[in-house]
Amino acid sequence: MPGPFVFIKNRGLRRCRLPPPSPLPPSRGMPGWCGSWRPPPSGRMRMPEISVVVPVYRGERTLERCVESILAQTFADFELILVEDGSPDASGRLCDALAARDSRIRVLHQPNRGAAAARQAGLLAATGESVIFPDCDDWLDPDMLALLRRGMADTGADVVAVGFWKEEEGKPPLPCANAIPPGVVDLRDRRSPEAAAFARRALYTGSFYTPGIVPALWCKLIRRSLLLSLPSLPPDLRMGDDAAVTYPALARASRVAVLTNAFPYHYRVSPASLSNAWDPDYLPRAESLFRALREGLAPCPPMAESLTYYALFILQQGIDRFLFFNRRAPREEKRKMILRFVRALEPLFPTSRDGSSPPSLESRFDWSGFSAEDQALLRPFCRRDTDAVISLLAKRRFSAKIRSVLRPK
């Protein structure tokens, strides 16, 4: 049966035949980030240049603004795929209503499996040459797709990154840029000084924790062929799902373009965001994330080495959140939880190429008051590069609490 209209440059609206979209990956095909993938049948009309995939969960209050900002783009050769991820509110009905009003929109419905699985389903259904993944809470400036598409066409880049505005209620918008200077990086020769420098700085710039390239997928345009070549993500991935795609994509890209003074995306900070809450499953989810990252970054050893600092960042965030949301817990319970963090994440910390560890805190750490068992847990951790974490904690709001817990009387 006839499919939706699509915009074709210089030809206006055309109706094409599309198969019914399925949120589940096919059983056979090319392995990749979305599990398995088959190329679309031949003989079909030319596909759109860009696929815009929006995962939707609890988006009934914000989705319409997001969709309107996408439909208002000055660049018209795109398709919009809304992936409703088993949302308990009216998001699913809203997606269908929006699709009924504009034939550029397709909707996929699936049981709740998280943002990573929703993006995978959208990627599987996408037909564009490149893909972007806005969040349903956010919105785009009218020229965002045109800016990204022009950047990709002019540079031949596989990944084009821009900055964004951080929008928080009651505060002025804050411009946020990538720490790596604007320009085009040629990564075809991984041994070149330029490629090596980019790989070392993509995850960690030397300032804890400031990534060279922001991990968020919503401020990047990425070639679909590159996304389909990435290793499959763990089905239980519920943390850092942006990073688990962005950095493996950078590790495999031939060229990366960081655009100058471009802030066309508006990231809405929600007080009710899951990222602001304590998750009892934080540790197993962190382990799942690092398994995905270590596999994804294997082709690029300099980037893989930076995982040490990313692991420390995840550790610090977990300790901060646990103490904040468990302020009334007994002191001994807090201490045991921190030791659980250390024990769980320590094996994830890679060592340097020669097998040695970074400079140690062991000689400066106050071990008085620790049992032999606790010292056995903490000493391997302190032989890693925890200087950054401890120095950071000394400057953060939870520093006194963490230091008092780590150093029992």
XYZ file of C-alpha atoms in Angstrom:
409
model
C 0.000 0.000 0.000
C 1.195 3.556 -0.553
C 3.639 4.893 2.004
C 3.997 8.411 3.366
C 5.030 11.453 1.393
C 8.701 12.371 1.398
C 10.328 15.618 0.343
C 12.549 15.260 -2.722
C 14.762 18.212 -3.554
C 13.542 20.169 -6.599
C 10.549 17.854 -6.984
C 8.321 18.672 -4.003
C 6.165 16.033 -2.303
C 6.237 12.515 -3.715
C 4.546 9.410 -2.368
C 6.683 6.292 -2.132
C 6.006 2.694 -1.197
C 7.533 1.703 2.114
C 7.308 -1.615 3.955
C 5.572 -1.550 7.337
C 8.187 -0.401 9.873
C 9.204 -3.025 12.413
C 10.830 -2.205 15.748
C 12.500 -5.612 15.826
C 15.726 -6.369 13.931
C 15.485 -8.968 11.152
C 16.885 -12.407 11.806
C 19.567 -12.272 9.121
C 21.664 -9.525 7.643
C 24.724 -7.397 8.263
C 25.857 -7.278 11.926
C 25.979 -3.796 13.352
C 24.915 -1.434 16.111
C 21.232 -2.200 15.508
C 21.774 -5.974 15.715
C 21.184 -7.070 12.113
C 20.368 -4.984 9.083
C 19.340 -5.567 5.488
C 19.738 -3.007 2.723
C 16.419 -1.681 1.374
C 15.038 -3.335 -1.779
C 16.234 -1.948 -5.084
C 13.963 -0.022 -7.401
C 12.740 2.348 -4.729
C 12.786 6.120 -5.103
C 15.858 8.012 -3.951
C 16.035 8.055 -0.173
C 16.131 11.251 1.902
C 19.511 12.687 2.769
C 18.854 12.811 6.523
C 16.892 10.592 8.897
C 15.817 12.294 12.122
C 15.176 9.643 14.794
C 13.516 10.773 18.041
C 13.171 8.303 20.947
C 9.978 9.166 22.835
C 9.371 8.375 26.499
C 7.236 10.492 28.832
C 7.213 13.194 26.195
C 3.579 14.292 26.156
C 4.465 17.801 27.408
C 7.521 18.449 25.237
C 7.234 16.309 22.104
C 5.066 18.675 20.075
C 7.558 21.529 20.381
C 10.392 19.176 19.415
C 8.538 17.893 16.345
C 7.469 21.372 15.243
C 11.087 22.548 15.367
C 12.090 19.625 13.136
C 9.294 20.142 10.623
C 10.241 23.843 10.413
C 13.766 23.078 9.145
C 14.976 25.081 6.163
C 16.534 21.867 4.800
C 13.602 19.792 3.554
C 15.122 16.495 2.358
C 14.621 14.508 5.556
C 12.390 11.894 7.161
C 11.241 11.988 10.793
C 10.907 8.739 12.738
C 9.316 8.835 16.194
C 10.076 5.738 18.289
C 7.589 5.504 21.142
C 9.311 3.407 23.806
C 6.384 2.026 25.797
C 5.719 5.356 27.487
C 3.172 5.213 30.351
C 1.733 8.642 29.480
C -0.077 9.793 26.340
C 3.109 9.997 24.245
C 2.093 7.114 21.991
C -1.240 8.692 21.056
C 0.468 12.045 20.535
C 2.983 10.455 18.148
C 0.150 8.988 16.092
C -1.718 12.309 16.075
C 1.366 14.177 14.873
C 1.949 11.612 12.120
C -1.665 12.010 10.984
C -1.101 15.757 10.592
C 2.152 15.532 8.610
C 3.052 12.758 6.191
C 6.783 13.261 6.726
C 6.450 11.493 10.086
C 6.602 7.751 10.704
C 5.893 6.208 14.109
C 7.263 3.026 15.662
C 5.753 1.636 18.871
C 7.683 -0.803 21.052
C 7.646 -2.062 24.656
C 9.844 -0.051 26.991
C 13.478 -1.051 26.421
C 15.299 2.230 26.976
C 16.659 5.018 24.804
C 19.443 2.898 23.285
C 16.985 0.274 22.032
C 14.656 3.000 20.734
C 17.482 4.548 18.716
C 18.429 1.127 17.378
C 14.859 0.546 16.207
C 14.807 3.966 14.552
C 18.141 3.347 12.854
C 16.849 0.044 11.528
C 13.872 1.823 9.966
C 15.886 4.807 8.692
C 16.656 5.243 4.997
C 18.639 8.496 5.017
C 22.298 8.775 4.118
C 22.995 10.235 7.565
C 21.197 10.207 10.913
C 20.659 12.525 13.879
C 18.988 11.575 17.182
C 17.293 14.525 18.945
C 15.695 13.956 22.363
C 11.960 14.516 22.702
C 12.523 17.110 25.476
C 14.615 19.388 23.261
C 14.262 21.545 20.153
C 16.284 22.600 17.093
C 16.948 25.936 15.443
C 15.439 26.083 11.912
C 18.840 25.907 10.201
C 20.317 22.985 12.167
C 19.887 20.275 9.532
C 21.078 22.622 6.774
C 24.153 23.490 8.825
C 25.020 19.861 9.539
C 24.336 18.697 5.999
C 26.485 21.482 4.518
C 29.277 20.634 6.954
C 29.197 16.982 5.919
C 29.023 17.772 2.184
C 31.821 20.356 2.291
C 34.257 18.282 4.371
C 33.429 14.682 3.490
C 33.244 13.963 7.219
C 31.574 10.869 8.629
C 30.680 12.738 11.828
C 29.783 16.434 12.117
C 29.593 17.900 15.635
C 28.151 21.213 16.810
C 27.627 22.968 20.124
C 24.343 23.464 21.944
C 22.454 25.676 24.364
C 21.809 24.321 27.852
C 18.280 25.418 28.752
C 17.422 25.267 32.465
C 14.296 26.809 33.941
C 14.995 29.992 35.875
C 18.486 30.383 34.418
C 19.787 32.104 31.266
C 20.673 29.747 28.379
C 24.271 28.538 28.552
C 26.253 27.931 25.326
C 28.230 24.665 25.430
C 30.894 23.837 22.846
C 33.157 20.879 22.138
C 36.567 21.302 23.774
C 38.420 20.201 20.631
C 38.968 23.282 18.437
C 36.751 23.679 15.356
C 38.066 22.181 12.141
C 38.273 18.963 10.146
C 40.376 16.047 11.397
C 41.560 13.450 8.883
C 41.689 10.083 10.674
C 42.448 7.793 7.742
C 46.075 7.444 8.841
C 45.735 6.583 12.529
C 49.489 6.966 12.994
C 49.564 10.601 11.924
C 50.192 13.175 14.694
C 46.843 14.829 13.952
C 44.876 11.584 14.261
C 46.744 10.488 17.389
C 46.179 13.840 19.099
C 42.461 13.747 18.299
C 42.116 10.172 19.568
C 43.813 11.031 22.869
C 41.639 14.110 23.426
C 38.222 12.876 22.239
C 37.339 11.381 25.632
C 39.744 13.271 27.879
C 41.381 16.650 27.318
C 43.527 16.662 30.450
C 40.948 18.507 32.535
C 38.890 16.198 34.706
C 36.279 15.620 33.385
C 36.121 17.580 30.132
C 35.692 15.436 27.007
C 37.084 16.755 23.750
C 33.891 15.761 21.953
C 30.607 15.908 23.871
C 29.186 12.352 23.986
C 25.590 13.397 23.217
C 24.200 12.036 19.949
C 21.670 14.837 19.533
C 24.305 17.401 18.488
C 25.884 15.253 15.757
C 25.098 14.143 12.233
C 26.571 10.683 11.543
C 26.630 8.661 8.342
C 24.187 5.778 8.559
C 26.711 3.340 7.076
C 29.100 4.134 9.940
C 26.402 3.604 12.570
C 25.467 0.269 11.030
C 29.095 -0.898 11.215
C 29.371 -0.448 14.996
C 29.361 -3.434 17.383
C 25.993 -4.388 18.814
C 25.160 -2.744 22.129
C 24.354 -4.854 25.222
C 20.581 -5.349 25.530
C 20.724 -4.179 29.152
C 22.499 -0.885 28.364
C 20.699 1.855 30.316
C 23.590 4.213 31.124
C 25.837 6.251 28.863
C 24.081 4.985 25.745
C 25.099 8.147 23.859
C 28.774 7.638 24.723
C 28.575 3.957 23.763
C 27.721 5.030 20.205
C 29.497 8.387 19.792
C 33.018 7.335 20.776
C 33.084 4.008 18.860
C 31.830 5.975 15.833
C 34.685 8.472 16.253
C 37.119 5.558 16.597
C 36.054 4.298 13.146
C 35.407 7.566 11.286
C 37.588 8.624 8.358
C 37.023 12.333 8.983
C 35.410 14.317 11.804
C 34.252 17.926 11.458
C 33.722 20.220 14.457
C 31.840 23.310 13.303
C 32.804 26.826 14.384
C 30.551 28.847 16.702
C 27.510 26.721 15.904
C 24.920 26.238 18.662
C 21.748 25.169 16.808
C 20.477 22.659 19.398
C 18.631 23.420 22.636
C 19.139 20.854 25.409
C 16.444 21.117 28.061
C 17.566 20.237 31.591
C 14.644 18.515 33.291
C 14.530 18.449 37.115
C 12.800 15.078 36.867
C 15.437 13.601 34.563
C 16.595 10.067 35.319
C 20.160 11.357 35.188
C 19.428 13.409 38.321
C 18.252 10.456 40.433
C 19.978 7.664 42.334
C 19.703 4.331 40.547
C 20.138 1.216 42.742
C 21.404 -0.592 39.628
C 24.089 2.037 38.975
C 27.017 -0.373 39.324
C 25.844 -3.178 36.999
C 24.801 -0.560 34.464
C 28.225 1.076 34.669
C 29.843 -2.308 34.073
C 27.617 -2.876 31.023
C 28.585 0.549 29.660
C 32.309 -0.123 30.003
C 32.083 -3.518 28.366
C 30.458 -1.793 25.389
C 33.064 0.985 25.326
C 36.061 -1.330 25.571
C 34.776 -3.365 22.635
C 33.771 -0.287 20.666
C 37.100 1.509 21.121
C 39.320 -1.503 20.417
C 40.247 -0.246 16.891
C 41.677 2.955 18.395
C 44.113 2.223 21.290
C 44.823 5.901 22.158
C 41.109 6.489 22.681
C 40.737 3.243 24.631
C 43.446 4.377 27.053
C 41.312 7.399 27.943
C 38.684 5.063 29.379
C 40.554 5.253 32.685
C 39.456 8.839 33.113
C 35.933 8.169 31.915
C 35.683 5.332 34.462
C 36.839 7.704 37.194
C 34.201 10.197 36.111
C 31.468 7.535 36.288
C 32.771 6.476 39.712
C 32.744 10.027 41.043
C 29.224 10.611 39.698
C 27.973 7.420 41.317
C 29.451 8.267 44.720
C 28.085 11.804 44.546
C 24.573 10.644 43.734
C 24.552 7.856 46.297
C 25.542 10.222 49.098
C 23.117 12.920 47.962
C 20.076 10.630 47.745
C 21.035 8.618 50.850
C 21.940 11.486 53.144
C 20.363 9.850 56.198
C 21.954 6.436 55.736
C 24.292 5.268 58.532
C 27.919 6.177 58.006
C 29.018 2.537 57.829
C 26.465 1.853 55.078
C 27.866 4.762 53.063
C 31.386 3.465 53.504
C 30.421 -0.038 52.382
C 28.714 1.350 49.291
C 31.825 3.306 48.295
C 33.908 0.153 48.707
C 31.425 -1.663 46.457
C 31.951 1.028 43.818
C 35.707 0.645 44.069
C 35.615 -3.141 43.896
C 33.178 -3.220 40.955
C 34.868 -0.604 38.772
C 38.542 -1.292 39.509
C 38.839 -4.153 36.962
C 37.519 -1.808 34.277
C 40.479 0.539 34.614
C 42.943 -0.128 31.768
C 46.652 0.177 32.434
C 49.179 1.874 30.174
C 50.636 0.196 27.087
C 53.704 -1.144 28.912
C 51.470 -2.781 31.532
C 52.358 -0.352 34.296
C 49.869 1.805 36.152
C 49.715 5.598 36.279
C 51.226 7.493 39.237
C 49.933 6.223 42.571
C 48.175 7.811 45.499
C 49.322 4.994 47.742
C 52.216 6.882 49.300
C 49.994 9.881 50.129
C 46.816 8.080 51.178
C 46.016 7.968 54.905
C 45.466 4.282 55.653
C 45.045 4.681 59.429
C 41.777 3.159 60.590
C 41.297 0.825 57.612
C 41.047 -2.893 58.254
C 43.350 -5.251 56.388
C 40.374 -6.353 54.267
C 39.468 -2.777 53.344
C 43.076 -1.976 52.509
C 43.186 -4.997 50.221
C 40.161 -3.588 48.413
C 41.379 -0.021 48.173
C 45.086 -0.409 47.444
C 44.633 -1.782 43.891
C 42.256 1.087 43.205
C 44.730 3.650 44.546
C 47.432 2.288 42.295
C 45.340 3.554 39.427
C 45.231 7.218 38.574
C 42.770 8.368 41.230
C 44.544 11.677 41.766
C 41.977 13.315 39.521
C 39.028 11.958 41.495
C 40.364 12.867 44.929
C 41.422 16.355 43.842
C 38.050 16.869 42.194
C 36.175 15.711 45.277
C 38.087 18.268 47.319
C 36.462 20.999 45.213
C 32.950 19.557 44.917
C 29.929 19.905 47.184
C 30.159 16.351 48.520
C 33.904 16.424 49.187
C 33.708 16.560 52.982
C 31.202 13.714 53.118
C 33.183 11.481 50.796
C 36.487 12.121 52.521
C 34.978 11.472 55.953
C 33.494 8.206 54.740
C 36.656 7.033 52.998
C 38.768 7.796 56.056
C 36.971 6.203 59.020
C 37.878 7.043 62.578
